[in-house]
Coordinates of C-alpha atoms in Angstrom, one line a residue:
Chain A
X1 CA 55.0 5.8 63.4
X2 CA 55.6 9.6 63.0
X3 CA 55.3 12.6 64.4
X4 CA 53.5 15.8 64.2
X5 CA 53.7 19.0 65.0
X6 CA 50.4 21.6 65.3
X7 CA 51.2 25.4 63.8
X8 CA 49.0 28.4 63.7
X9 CA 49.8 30.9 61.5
X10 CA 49.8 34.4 61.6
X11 CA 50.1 36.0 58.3
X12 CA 49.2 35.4 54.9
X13 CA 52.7 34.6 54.1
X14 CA 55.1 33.7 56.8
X15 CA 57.9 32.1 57.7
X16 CA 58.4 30.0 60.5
X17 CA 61.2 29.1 62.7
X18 CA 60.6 25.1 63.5
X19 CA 64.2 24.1 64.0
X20 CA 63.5 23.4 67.8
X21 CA 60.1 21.9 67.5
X22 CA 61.9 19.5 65.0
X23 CA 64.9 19.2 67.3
X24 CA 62.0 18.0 70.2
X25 CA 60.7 15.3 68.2
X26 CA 63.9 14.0 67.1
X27 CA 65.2 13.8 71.2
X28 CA 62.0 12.3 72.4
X29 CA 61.9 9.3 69.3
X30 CA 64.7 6.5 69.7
X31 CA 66.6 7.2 66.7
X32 CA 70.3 8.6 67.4
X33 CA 71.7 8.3 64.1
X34 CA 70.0 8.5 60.4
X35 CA 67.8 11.0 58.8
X36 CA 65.0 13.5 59.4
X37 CA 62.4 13.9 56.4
X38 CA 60.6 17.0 57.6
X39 CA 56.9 17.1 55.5
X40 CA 54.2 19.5 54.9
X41 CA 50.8 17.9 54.4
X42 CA 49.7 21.0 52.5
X43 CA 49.7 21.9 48.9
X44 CA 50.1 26.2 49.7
X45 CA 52.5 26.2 52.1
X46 CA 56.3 24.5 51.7
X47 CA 59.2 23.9 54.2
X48 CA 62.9 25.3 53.5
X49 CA 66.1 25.4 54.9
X50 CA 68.0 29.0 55.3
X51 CA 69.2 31.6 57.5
X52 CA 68.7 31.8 61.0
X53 CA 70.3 34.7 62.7
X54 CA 69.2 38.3 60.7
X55 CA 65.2 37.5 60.0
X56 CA 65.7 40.1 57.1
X57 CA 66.8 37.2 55.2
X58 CA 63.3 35.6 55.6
X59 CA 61.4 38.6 54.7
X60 CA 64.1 39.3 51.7
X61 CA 62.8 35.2 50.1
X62 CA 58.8 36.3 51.0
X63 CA 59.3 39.5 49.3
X64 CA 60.9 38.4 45.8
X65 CA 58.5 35.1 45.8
X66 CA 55.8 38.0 45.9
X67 CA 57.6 39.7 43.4
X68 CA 58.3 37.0 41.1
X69 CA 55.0 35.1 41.3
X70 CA 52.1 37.8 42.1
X71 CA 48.8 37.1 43.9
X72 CA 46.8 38.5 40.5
X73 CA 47.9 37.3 37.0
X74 CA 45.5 37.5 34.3
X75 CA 46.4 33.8 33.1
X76 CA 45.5 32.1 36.4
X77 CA 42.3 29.6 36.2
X78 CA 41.8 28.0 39.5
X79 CA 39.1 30.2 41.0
X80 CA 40.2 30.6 44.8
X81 CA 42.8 32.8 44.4
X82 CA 45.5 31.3 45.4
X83 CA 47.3 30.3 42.5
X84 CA 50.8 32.0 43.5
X85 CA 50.4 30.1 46.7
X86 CA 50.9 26.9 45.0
X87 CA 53.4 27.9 42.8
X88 CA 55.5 29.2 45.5
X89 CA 54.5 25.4 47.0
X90 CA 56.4 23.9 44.4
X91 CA 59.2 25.4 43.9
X92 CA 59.6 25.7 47.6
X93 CA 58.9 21.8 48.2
X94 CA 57.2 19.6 50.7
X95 CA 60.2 18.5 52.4
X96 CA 63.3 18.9 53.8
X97 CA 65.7 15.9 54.8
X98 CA 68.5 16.2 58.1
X99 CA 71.1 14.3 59.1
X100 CA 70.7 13.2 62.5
X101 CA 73.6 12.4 64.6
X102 CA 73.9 11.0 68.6
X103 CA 70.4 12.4 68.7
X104 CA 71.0 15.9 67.3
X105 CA 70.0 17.5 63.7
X106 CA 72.8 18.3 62.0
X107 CA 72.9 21.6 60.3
X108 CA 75.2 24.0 59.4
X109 CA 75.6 26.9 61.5
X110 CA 73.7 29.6 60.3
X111 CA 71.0 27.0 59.2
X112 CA 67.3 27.0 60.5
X113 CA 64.3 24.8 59.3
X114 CA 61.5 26.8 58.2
X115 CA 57.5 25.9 57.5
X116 CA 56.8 28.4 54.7
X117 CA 53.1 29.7 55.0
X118 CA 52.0 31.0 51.3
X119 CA 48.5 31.3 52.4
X120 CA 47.6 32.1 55.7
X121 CA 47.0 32.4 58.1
X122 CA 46.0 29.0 58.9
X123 CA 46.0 26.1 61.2
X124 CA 48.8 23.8 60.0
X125 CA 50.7 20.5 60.4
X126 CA 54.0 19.3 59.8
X127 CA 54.8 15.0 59.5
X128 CA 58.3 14.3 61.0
X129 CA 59.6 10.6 60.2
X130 CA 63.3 9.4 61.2
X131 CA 64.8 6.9 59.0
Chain B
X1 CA 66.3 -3.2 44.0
X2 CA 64.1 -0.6 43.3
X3 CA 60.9 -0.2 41.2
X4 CA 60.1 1.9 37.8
X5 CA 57.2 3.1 36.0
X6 CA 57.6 3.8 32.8
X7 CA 55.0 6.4 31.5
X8 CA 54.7 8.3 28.2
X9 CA 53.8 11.7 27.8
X10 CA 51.9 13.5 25.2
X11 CA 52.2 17.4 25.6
X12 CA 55.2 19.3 25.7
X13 CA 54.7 20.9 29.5
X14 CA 52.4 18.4 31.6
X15 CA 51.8 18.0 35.1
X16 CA 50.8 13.5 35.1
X17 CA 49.3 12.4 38.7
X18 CA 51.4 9.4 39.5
X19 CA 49.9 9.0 42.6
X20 CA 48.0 5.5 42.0
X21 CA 50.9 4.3 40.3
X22 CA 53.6 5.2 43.4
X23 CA 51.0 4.0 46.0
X24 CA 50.4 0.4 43.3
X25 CA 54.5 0.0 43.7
X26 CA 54.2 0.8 47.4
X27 CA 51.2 -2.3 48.0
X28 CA 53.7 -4.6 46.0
X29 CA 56.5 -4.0 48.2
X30 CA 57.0 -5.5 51.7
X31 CA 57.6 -2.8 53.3
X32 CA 54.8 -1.1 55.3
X33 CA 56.3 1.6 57.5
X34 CA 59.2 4.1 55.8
X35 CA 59.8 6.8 53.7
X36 CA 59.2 6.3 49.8
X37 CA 61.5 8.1 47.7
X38 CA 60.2 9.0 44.2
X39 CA 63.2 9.9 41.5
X40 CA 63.2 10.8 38.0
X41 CA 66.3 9.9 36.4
X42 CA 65.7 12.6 33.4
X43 CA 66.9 16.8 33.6
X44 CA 64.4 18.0 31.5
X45 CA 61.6 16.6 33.9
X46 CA 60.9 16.8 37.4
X47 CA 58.4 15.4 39.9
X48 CA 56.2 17.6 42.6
X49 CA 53.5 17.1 45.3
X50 CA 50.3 19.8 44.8
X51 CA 46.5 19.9 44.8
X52 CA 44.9 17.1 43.1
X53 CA 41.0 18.2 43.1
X54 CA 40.9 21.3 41.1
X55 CA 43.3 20.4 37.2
X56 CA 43.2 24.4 37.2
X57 CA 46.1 24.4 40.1
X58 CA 48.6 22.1 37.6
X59 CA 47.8 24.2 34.8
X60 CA 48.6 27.4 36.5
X61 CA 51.8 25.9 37.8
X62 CA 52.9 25.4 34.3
X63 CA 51.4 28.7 32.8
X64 CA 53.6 30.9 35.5
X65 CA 56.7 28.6 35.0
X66 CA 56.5 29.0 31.2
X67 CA 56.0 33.1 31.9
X68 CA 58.7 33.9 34.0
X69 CA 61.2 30.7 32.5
X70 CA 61.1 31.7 28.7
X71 CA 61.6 29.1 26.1
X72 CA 63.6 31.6 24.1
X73 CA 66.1 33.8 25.7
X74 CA 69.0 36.0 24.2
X75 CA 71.3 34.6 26.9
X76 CA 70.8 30.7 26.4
X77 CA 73.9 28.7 25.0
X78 CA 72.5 25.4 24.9
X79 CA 71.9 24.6 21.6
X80 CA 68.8 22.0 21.7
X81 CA 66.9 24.6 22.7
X82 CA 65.2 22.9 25.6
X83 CA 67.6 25.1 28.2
X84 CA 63.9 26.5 30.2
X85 CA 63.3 22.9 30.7
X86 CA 66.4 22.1 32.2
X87 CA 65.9 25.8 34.4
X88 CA 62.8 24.1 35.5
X89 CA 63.8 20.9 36.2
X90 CA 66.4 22.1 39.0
X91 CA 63.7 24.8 40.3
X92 CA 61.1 21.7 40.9
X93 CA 63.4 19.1 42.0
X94 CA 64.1 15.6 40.6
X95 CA 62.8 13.6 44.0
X96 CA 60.0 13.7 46.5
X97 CA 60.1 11.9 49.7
X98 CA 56.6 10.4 51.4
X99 CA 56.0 9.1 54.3
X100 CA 54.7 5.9 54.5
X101 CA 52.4 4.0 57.1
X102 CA 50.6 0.7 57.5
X103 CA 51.6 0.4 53.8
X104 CA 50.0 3.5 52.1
X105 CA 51.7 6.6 51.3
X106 CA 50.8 9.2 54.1
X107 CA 49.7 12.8 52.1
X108 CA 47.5 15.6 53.0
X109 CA 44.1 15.7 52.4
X110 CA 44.8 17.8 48.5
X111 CA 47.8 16.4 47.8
X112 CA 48.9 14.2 44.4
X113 CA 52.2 13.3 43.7
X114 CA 52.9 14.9 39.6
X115 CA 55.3 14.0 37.2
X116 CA 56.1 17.5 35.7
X117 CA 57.0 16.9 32.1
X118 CA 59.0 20.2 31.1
X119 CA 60.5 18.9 27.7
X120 CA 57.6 16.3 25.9
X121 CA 56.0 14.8 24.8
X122 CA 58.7 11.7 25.6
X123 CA 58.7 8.4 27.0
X124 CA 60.0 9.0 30.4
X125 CA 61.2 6.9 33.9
X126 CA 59.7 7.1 37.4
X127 CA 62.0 5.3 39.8
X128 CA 60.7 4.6 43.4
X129 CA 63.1 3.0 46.4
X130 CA 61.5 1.9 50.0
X131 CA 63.4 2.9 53.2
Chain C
X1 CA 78.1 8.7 61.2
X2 CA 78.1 11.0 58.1
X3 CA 81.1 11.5 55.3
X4 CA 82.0 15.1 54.6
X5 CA 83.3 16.8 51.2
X6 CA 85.6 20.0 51.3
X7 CA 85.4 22.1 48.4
X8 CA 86.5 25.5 47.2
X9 CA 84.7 27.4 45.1
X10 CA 86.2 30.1 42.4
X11 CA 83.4 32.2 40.7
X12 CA 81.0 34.1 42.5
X13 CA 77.9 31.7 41.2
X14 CA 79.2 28.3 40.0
X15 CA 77.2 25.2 39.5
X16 CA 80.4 22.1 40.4
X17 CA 80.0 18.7 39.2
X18 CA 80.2 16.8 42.5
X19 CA 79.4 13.4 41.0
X20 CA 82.8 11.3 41.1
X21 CA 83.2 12.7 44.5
X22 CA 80.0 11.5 46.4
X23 CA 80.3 8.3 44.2
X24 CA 83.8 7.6 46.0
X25 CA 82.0 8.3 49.6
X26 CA 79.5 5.5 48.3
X27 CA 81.8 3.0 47.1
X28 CA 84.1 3.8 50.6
X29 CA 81.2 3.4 52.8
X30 CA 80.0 -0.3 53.1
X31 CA 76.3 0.3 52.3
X32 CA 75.7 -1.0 48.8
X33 CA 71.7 -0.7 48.5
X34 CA 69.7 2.4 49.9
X35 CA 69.8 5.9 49.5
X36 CA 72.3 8.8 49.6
X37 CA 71.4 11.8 50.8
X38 CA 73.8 14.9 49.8
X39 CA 73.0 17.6 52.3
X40 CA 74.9 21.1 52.1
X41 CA 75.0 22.6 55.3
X42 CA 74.9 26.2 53.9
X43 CA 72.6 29.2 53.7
X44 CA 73.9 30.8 50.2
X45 CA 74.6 27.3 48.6
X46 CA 72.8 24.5 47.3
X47 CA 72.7 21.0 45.4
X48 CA 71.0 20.0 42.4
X49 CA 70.9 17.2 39.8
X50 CA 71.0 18.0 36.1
X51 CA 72.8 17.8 32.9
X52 CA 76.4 16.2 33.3
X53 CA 77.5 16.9 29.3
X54 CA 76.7 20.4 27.9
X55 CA 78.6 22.8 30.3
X56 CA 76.3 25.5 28.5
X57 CA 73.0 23.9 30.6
X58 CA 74.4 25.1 33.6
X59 CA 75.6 28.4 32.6
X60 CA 72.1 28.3 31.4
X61 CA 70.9 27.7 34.8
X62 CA 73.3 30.3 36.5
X63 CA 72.6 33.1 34.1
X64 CA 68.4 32.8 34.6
X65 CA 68.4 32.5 38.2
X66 CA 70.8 35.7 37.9
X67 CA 67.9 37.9 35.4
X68 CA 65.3 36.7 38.1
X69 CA 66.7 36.8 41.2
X70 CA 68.6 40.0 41.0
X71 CA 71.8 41.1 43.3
X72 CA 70.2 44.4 43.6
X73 CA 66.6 45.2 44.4
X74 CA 65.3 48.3 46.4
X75 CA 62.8 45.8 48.5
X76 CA 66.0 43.9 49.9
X77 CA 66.8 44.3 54.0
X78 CA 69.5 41.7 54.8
X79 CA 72.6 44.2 55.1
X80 CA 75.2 41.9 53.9
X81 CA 73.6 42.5 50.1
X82 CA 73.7 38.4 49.4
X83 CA 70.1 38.1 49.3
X84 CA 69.7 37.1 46.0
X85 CA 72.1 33.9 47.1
X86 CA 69.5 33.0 50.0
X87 CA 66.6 33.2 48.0
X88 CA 68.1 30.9 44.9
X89 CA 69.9 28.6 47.5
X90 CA 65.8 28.6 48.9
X91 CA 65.0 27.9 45.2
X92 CA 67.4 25.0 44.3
X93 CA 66.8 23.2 47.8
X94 CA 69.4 22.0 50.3
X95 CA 69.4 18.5 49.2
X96 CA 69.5 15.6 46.9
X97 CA 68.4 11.8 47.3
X98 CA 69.7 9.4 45.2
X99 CA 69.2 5.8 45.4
X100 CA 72.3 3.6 45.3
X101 CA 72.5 -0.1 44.0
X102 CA 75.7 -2.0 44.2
X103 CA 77.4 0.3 45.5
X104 CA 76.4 2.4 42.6
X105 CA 74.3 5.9 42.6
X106 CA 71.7 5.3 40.0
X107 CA 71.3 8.4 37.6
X108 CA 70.2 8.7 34.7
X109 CA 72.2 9.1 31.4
X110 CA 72.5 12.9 31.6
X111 CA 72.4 13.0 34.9
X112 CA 75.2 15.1 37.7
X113 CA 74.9 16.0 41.0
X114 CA 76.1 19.7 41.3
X115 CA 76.9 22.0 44.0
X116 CA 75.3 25.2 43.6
X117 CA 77.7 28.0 44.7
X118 CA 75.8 31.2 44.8
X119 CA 78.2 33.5 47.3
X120 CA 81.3 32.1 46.0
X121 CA 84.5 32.1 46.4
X122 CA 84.3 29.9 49.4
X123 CA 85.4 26.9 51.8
X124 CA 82.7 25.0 51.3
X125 CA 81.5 21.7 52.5
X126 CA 79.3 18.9 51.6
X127 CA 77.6 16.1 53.8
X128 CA 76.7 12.6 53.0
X129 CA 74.7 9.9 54.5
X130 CA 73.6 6.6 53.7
X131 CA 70.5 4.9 54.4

């Protein structure tokens, strides 16, 4: 089995803090030892590990991803709009994977999980399996 | 042991849904609850999960890869010219992991699973392990 | 329990070829089918897989992520001006898998696992589990 975790989003691009809804799941499964795969069901929104302590650092990756691949480009075909959403998917990714050890996720100290909203804002989910 | 699919592909940049083919290894396997690691064991190729309705999406992955990764660039020093590709491959990732349950791979709703041919067309490798 | 890599870095960006290293974890551990999992528990680092014989690829590598991801950028918050470094350690990902057989990572001919130093020089570490 695995779990999920429900997300409402706020912006239209956003990124969200999950470490301790992740940390949760992992205390309340059985698993003490082995590995987190952290997954996002969704094909314009990603999930990425980085910088928990100055939230300029999350604002800094939105802002150059919006730099780097804009909303409007005259070469984009798919006709809702949200073509730099699923870029920014990709090169993002779907999943992130932790080590987990004596029941804790191991990450480094200045290290958050964060589900990465490209186009939002939206209800979302996020799939947690421990290995 | 693990599985392989071997696949050939026919345009130089192409996004291939592999997502019959993974789920096909994942029904001949025994294993029915896990995580299903999909590797390609090639860096000028790379393997992603995005929308698998609309062909437009894959296509404007590629076309905003190509325009902000240029195949020519004053500052390459790999000879074989194929240094984007390689750019490419490390910004997309050479593995995906998938949930899996009751023996089917677990996505969302508009996701496919893509081999993302950067450097073709080639005969390439899909290698997939069960956890 | 998980094996840990030290490692110091000497540029400022450096792309190190981590391969021997996490293939004597494997062959020290007593695991000799799953999956490896090379986790770098760092917010202006990463890990990637890519060509292991032209040291030009990943200069290649370096000096694009460099043109598109610049240092400096007027839009940049973060105060301690490494910005860039999150966003390509964002890019690049926090982690590998790699399936091991035999006691043997399976990569393909070309293949190396790198650590991607991107606010170097550094201390630096590197984690490893087996599944």
């Amino acid at each position: 089995m695995f779990s999920k975790i429900e997300l409402s989003t706020h912006q239209n691009a956003e990124l969200v803090d999950i470490t301790s809804q992740v940390q949760k799941k992992v205390s309340q499964s059985e698993i003490s030892d082995g590995i987190c795969v952290v997954f996002v069901p969704h094909t314009t929104a990603g999930v990425t590990i980085n910088e928990n302590a100055d939230p300029d650092v999350v604002q800094d990756i939105l802002m150059m991803l919006d730099k780097k691949i804009p909303t409007n480009d005259p070469g984009y075909r798919h006709s809702e709009g949200n073509s730099a959403a699923h870029i920014k998917a990709s090169l993002i990714g779907s999943s992130v994977s932790v080590i987990v050890e004596n029941g804790k996720l191991q990450l480094g100290t200045w290290q958050g999980i964060y589900f990465c909203e490209f186009d939002g804002p939206r209800k979302r989910e996020i799939w947690i399996k421990f290995l």
